[in-house]
DNA sequence: AGCGATTATAGAAACGTTTCCGTTCCAGCA
DNA sequence: TGCTGGAACGGAAACGTTTCTATAATCGCT
């Protein structure tokens, strides 16, 4: 291919100065040119198939119109839904997204962020993973002027200045409890995620509070340590089963956990929802397909919120305090955004039949 | 934040020339420096927290280490699996990926590619959508020196010079037919995708051939026009049902189509696999979860293949013929890569019981 | 006619690299 | 001693923009 035309070529072709060409091409505000000149330049652009060199432009303007997105993994549709929304939103504002996966490794996580910053991205969207292990990283990032929006979880940091978007974690379990309780369930067990995970702890809190408010004296007994994966669901269900505790409803920490429960239940000849009801958390479209009552985290809305926050940060750098110590001068936008989850009632929950308390029957 | 240090700052701090600093920082091959000088420079880099300005570097070297990925949509896990693999592979070679969605709109599709090219990406991975509508676009891209790997479908172009990776389309249906036939099924219907889609046509061909080879005289009668979405599955199944044709097995064009079938079947009181067997195409993990016998397109392998192809193109630009007309000088790599699908046998298929030919029973 | 104000245009600097090309220094050798 | 050649290093050009500053032209108005 012939060498790409430069702005100088355009200027020469149109018989104008390079400033003129540049201003006209970029529709520089506050510059006035005769229609005829403008026409000549535009025609030159056409004939030479000129398009500006992005590197040169960003070198000069220090604006890449790119934002980095760091996510642990793209597997599963939670993050792909989220990124779907982010891409759509940012694209509308002519921002490109640079996608990175950290595969759950704190070291890679940090490296990816580092690389993105060296690439001069205008902003970052980073999932918070291993809040404790990466604490130093997040603290360092806070010293930076790079606009950042975090998501999915909280960092251990006391005074964050960057906004954070996540699900209203306690509400996830609370919605599930309320739904089941209203249906008449009284023995509701929660197969919780790993206790190391702060989100899991919050969901646990939500569960305990909701149960308390319903009048359950010591709800702690209704928590089963499980995890987010299918095997955790299996193991958790197994343990619950062997404990002989009676139950009529289960809340699974994730849809995978839910699958584990369903698998074991089937093996044991138990039917859902006839023998017990099941609510999953964050199952998305997959839960819909499976007819599972589910608490929707609304990843799309999360993505949109993140994008909007980042866009305002990008648009008005002042909203983030500069690291040199001066106070924020712009509008201070709220830092912690909790996206409200939604309950989708489907076929995996129904009113309990008194005689079908699973554990009780097993204990007979 | 203080202004970022430049290579000149490093040079000054280390008391060397800027060339020296640059060479040492980049470990420029074929340059020899005293260990002591190297030490001084490296130390300066540390103290100044120097990291090179990416735009300036790119401007000079014309290498962005970025590749653009254009995909119709991130919804569903086919593409997220694919991109998961792509990101992983390219990241290992220090390439970043710029992600775009075209939302199935040919105009946006073209714009995205345009934008990416203007950003001087080193290469492109583009899904072929609307092969006919975008024909001119693909032809134009072929005139370009930008390394490109296409995927997911074929363009209508006669002489492509860029490699293309896709599933072995006919094999998708053939595998399904073979599996069902071996199990003893004889009345196998294919709920096909939209006939405008070239992939659907090829899958149809595969189906017809496979059926012929099994000895079915006129297999055309076993094709039901449906589509890829859930409602298409519903409608297709409905029509099949109303046609009263007997069948013992169905092949669904996609997992969504399969869901549609399952939904209607349930409403009609039909059980899978007792009343008829069902095979879906490209259901991935979701099919595994649902216990559906499925033809796996292996998106991960597709992603890896694409990445590897692009990497060789990037590494050895000669493998792509230059647009100036000279013949390709490098190794000519095969252009059309068909990834072999895999059959996963699960619970949605079983041997047919002679008395349960669905349509026949309905006709009684 | 003269003059400031506005409009229309251009030249050249600056952004931060990499790299071409050149210089210095010194050991080795005839 | 004079010369060669390689090792070690530095100056400055070039990449293609945007933008600062300057200049020529036009115009309204006294």
XYZ file of C-alpha atoms in Angstrom, chain A residues 49-329:
281
model
C -7.998 9.121 1.426
C -6.527 10.926 4.343
C -7.166 9.754 7.842
C -5.242 11.161 10.756
C -2.518 9.154 12.389
C -3.872 8.197 15.745
C -0.549 7.920 17.518
C 0.561 11.334 16.442
C -2.725 12.805 17.489
C -2.676 11.215 20.922
C 0.938 12.107 21.369
C -0.035 15.698 20.878
C -3.391 15.829 22.625
C -2.716 13.221 25.312
C -6.130 11.731 24.738
C -6.427 8.153 23.603
C -10.204 7.826 23.655
C -9.564 4.384 25.010
C -10.498 2.855 28.311
C -9.103 -0.323 29.766
C -11.338 -2.987 31.209
C -9.826 -5.506 33.551
C -11.896 -8.475 34.451
C -11.003 -11.799 36.006
C -12.536 -13.915 33.302
C -14.926 -13.814 30.406
C -16.346 -17.251 31.070
C -19.951 -17.317 32.117
C -22.349 -14.694 30.950
C -22.220 -12.307 33.844
C -19.183 -10.465 32.593
C -19.998 -10.766 28.959
C -23.362 -9.157 29.634
C -21.641 -6.461 31.579
C -19.054 -5.802 28.919
C -21.718 -5.897 26.269
C -23.334 -2.924 27.959
C -20.051 -1.159 28.602
C -18.901 -1.445 25.025
C -22.217 -0.211 23.743
C -22.274 2.770 26.042
C -18.680 3.823 25.587
C -18.761 3.323 21.857
C -21.546 5.869 21.673
C -19.047 8.364 23.049
C -16.334 7.228 20.673
C -14.344 5.445 23.315
C -12.717 2.175 22.486
C -12.275 -0.535 25.054
C -9.122 -2.488 25.709
C -10.041 -5.790 27.242
C -7.901 -7.733 29.689
C -8.396 -10.828 31.743
C -6.503 -11.507 34.923
C -7.631 -15.105 35.326
C -7.996 -14.505 39.013
C -4.265 -14.070 39.459
C -3.379 -10.964 41.511
C -0.023 -10.653 39.802
C -1.493 -10.693 36.332
C -4.188 -8.374 37.551
C -1.632 -5.804 38.500
C 0.397 -6.284 35.369
C -2.631 -5.752 33.167
C -3.472 -2.523 34.907
C 0.106 -1.418 34.602
C 0.223 -2.157 30.902
C -3.026 -0.341 30.325
C -1.809 2.712 32.153
C 1.385 2.733 30.148
C -0.751 2.684 27.081
C -2.148 5.971 28.248
C -5.732 4.834 28.450
C -7.985 7.701 29.413
C -9.644 5.659 32.100
C -10.015 2.263 33.669
C -12.782 -0.063 34.663
C -11.406 -2.612 37.025
C -13.027 -5.469 38.764
C -11.886 -5.725 42.337
C -10.457 -9.139 42.949
C -8.525 -10.380 45.920
C -9.239 -7.181 47.744
C -6.800 -8.071 50.503
C -3.999 -9.410 48.321
C -4.203 -6.430 46.027
C -4.688 -3.851 48.697
C -1.391 -2.157 48.005
C -2.215 -2.028 44.329
C -5.502 -0.285 44.885
C -3.932 2.145 47.272
C -1.314 2.976 44.677
C -3.953 3.435 42.042
C -5.715 5.897 44.245
C -2.614 8.092 44.176
C -3.014 8.335 40.454
C -4.909 10.787 38.348
C -6.180 8.109 35.999
C -9.954 8.074 36.267
C -11.049 4.687 37.535
C -14.333 3.050 38.257
C -14.231 -0.157 40.247
C -16.831 -2.825 40.212
C -18.063 -6.133 41.458
C -16.735 -5.888 44.964
C -15.162 -3.616 47.522
C -11.543 -2.910 48.265
C -10.368 -2.939 51.859
C -9.397 0.672 51.582
C -10.812 3.185 53.988
C -10.932 6.314 51.907
C -11.444 5.534 48.260
C -11.897 8.459 45.983
C -12.903 6.479 42.915
C -16.452 5.359 42.481
C -17.444 1.769 42.896
C -20.380 -0.059 41.413
C -21.668 -3.317 42.730
C -24.824 -5.201 43.433
C -26.590 -4.439 46.642
C -25.159 -7.580 48.127
C -27.294 -8.012 51.248
C -30.344 -7.335 49.162
C -29.574 -10.348 46.971
C -30.259 -12.777 49.759
C -32.890 -10.636 51.376
C -35.008 -10.691 48.255
C -34.732 -14.439 48.121
C -35.688 -14.863 51.774
C -38.618 -12.490 51.514
C -39.960 -14.234 48.463
C -39.715 -17.661 50.030
C -41.068 -16.531 53.366
C -44.092 -14.929 51.790
C -44.761 -18.148 49.975
C -44.954 -19.859 53.302
C -41.511 -21.342 53.648
C -40.060 -21.356 57.139
C -37.052 -23.604 56.884
C -34.920 -21.774 54.380
C -31.276 -22.669 53.988
C -28.610 -20.601 52.327
C -25.768 -22.338 50.550
C -23.299 -19.530 50.953
C -20.252 -18.636 48.890
C -16.742 -18.830 50.238
C -16.431 -16.852 53.487
C -13.170 -15.340 52.295
C -15.119 -13.435 49.730
C -16.427 -10.167 51.050
C -19.469 -10.348 48.837
C -20.328 -13.706 50.300
C -20.061 -12.237 53.796
C -22.423 -9.430 52.912
C -24.908 -11.760 51.361
C -24.737 -13.807 54.490
C -25.468 -10.705 56.528
C -28.445 -9.954 54.366
C -29.695 -13.460 54.832
C -29.325 -13.329 58.605
C -31.040 -9.978 58.900
C -33.892 -10.938 56.647
C -34.450 -14.148 58.556
C -34.294 -12.309 61.869
C -36.822 -9.795 60.708
C -39.071 -12.640 59.755
C -38.835 -13.798 63.324
C -36.432 -16.679 63.073
C -34.621 -16.777 66.425
C -31.165 -18.029 65.436
C -30.809 -17.913 61.704
C -27.122 -18.813 61.799
C -28.099 -22.431 61.777
C -29.578 -21.989 58.356
C -26.326 -21.237 56.654
C -24.389 -23.945 54.888
C -20.829 -23.194 53.877
C -20.581 -24.033 50.228
C -19.044 -21.987 47.429
C -19.823 -20.741 43.954
C -19.011 -23.795 41.884
C -21.118 -26.754 40.958
C -19.232 -29.141 43.188
C -19.720 -26.795 46.106
C -23.416 -26.981 45.520
C -23.230 -30.734 45.455
C -21.162 -30.931 48.613
C -23.249 -28.366 50.417
C -26.450 -30.118 49.568
C -24.947 -33.429 50.573
C -23.942 -32.099 53.941
C -27.295 -30.509 54.510
C -28.957 -33.743 53.613
C -26.804 -35.751 55.962
C -27.431 -33.320 58.781
C -31.055 -34.389 58.640
C -32.186 -30.850 59.197
C -35.622 -30.321 57.735
C -35.904 -27.738 54.966
C -38.407 -26.669 52.386
C -36.373 -24.151 50.430
C -32.791 -23.458 49.435
C -30.960 -20.390 48.269
C -27.952 -21.167 46.116
C -24.975 -18.796 46.087
C -24.825 -18.938 42.290
C -26.423 -20.711 39.431
C -23.573 -23.177 39.337
C -24.083 -23.926 42.984
C -27.728 -24.339 42.071
C -26.840 -26.843 39.378
C -24.927 -28.824 41.943
C -27.965 -28.872 44.198
C -30.216 -29.901 41.335
C -27.886 -32.671 40.339
C -27.710 -34.204 43.801
C -31.397 -33.713 44.357
C -32.167 -35.605 41.185
C -29.889 -38.438 42.218
C -31.769 -38.659 45.470
C -35.055 -38.714 43.716
C -36.092 -35.289 44.928
C -38.063 -33.042 42.670
C -37.917 -29.293 42.433
C -40.147 -27.517 43.323
C -42.384 -30.317 44.570
C -40.023 -31.459 47.290
C -38.270 -28.198 47.913
C -37.994 -24.779 46.351
C -34.773 -23.372 44.943
C -33.674 -19.801 44.362
C -30.415 -19.032 42.621
C -28.446 -15.817 42.644
C -27.199 -14.169 39.500
C -28.314 -16.819 37.057
C -29.245 -14.368 34.344
C -30.655 -15.664 31.095
C -29.524 -19.130 31.944
C -31.750 -19.200 34.987
C -34.584 -17.994 32.821
C -33.992 -20.837 30.421
C -33.912 -23.373 33.209
C -37.061 -21.997 34.777
C -35.227 -21.148 37.960
C -36.465 -18.491 40.312
C -33.501 -16.180 40.417
C -32.164 -12.991 41.878
C -30.976 -10.948 38.947
C -27.898 -8.819 39.552
C -28.677 -6.852 36.444
C -25.203 -6.852 34.923
C -26.411 -4.702 32.081
C -27.386 -1.898 34.429
C -24.146 -2.324 36.309
C -22.248 -1.931 33.078
C -24.210 1.130 32.095
C -23.730 2.726 35.480
C -20.011 2.087 35.405
C -19.746 3.556 31.961
C -21.715 6.634 32.846
C -19.620 7.223 35.917
C -16.426 6.860 33.984
C -17.698 9.159 31.286
C -18.431 11.907 33.778
C -14.998 11.416 35.286
C -13.463 11.671 31.864
C -15.532 14.650 30.948
C -14.816 16.509 34.115
C -11.482 15.509 35.514
C -12.078 17.772 38.450
C -14.514 15.387 40.024
C -11.575 13.299 41.036
C -9.275 14.868 43.572
C -5.831 15.375 42.177
C -3.079 13.490 43.873
C -1.233 16.683 44.662
C -3.507 17.178 47.593
C -5.906 19.839 46.432
C -9.483 19.219 47.286
C -11.866 18.133 44.572
C -13.265 21.180 42.910
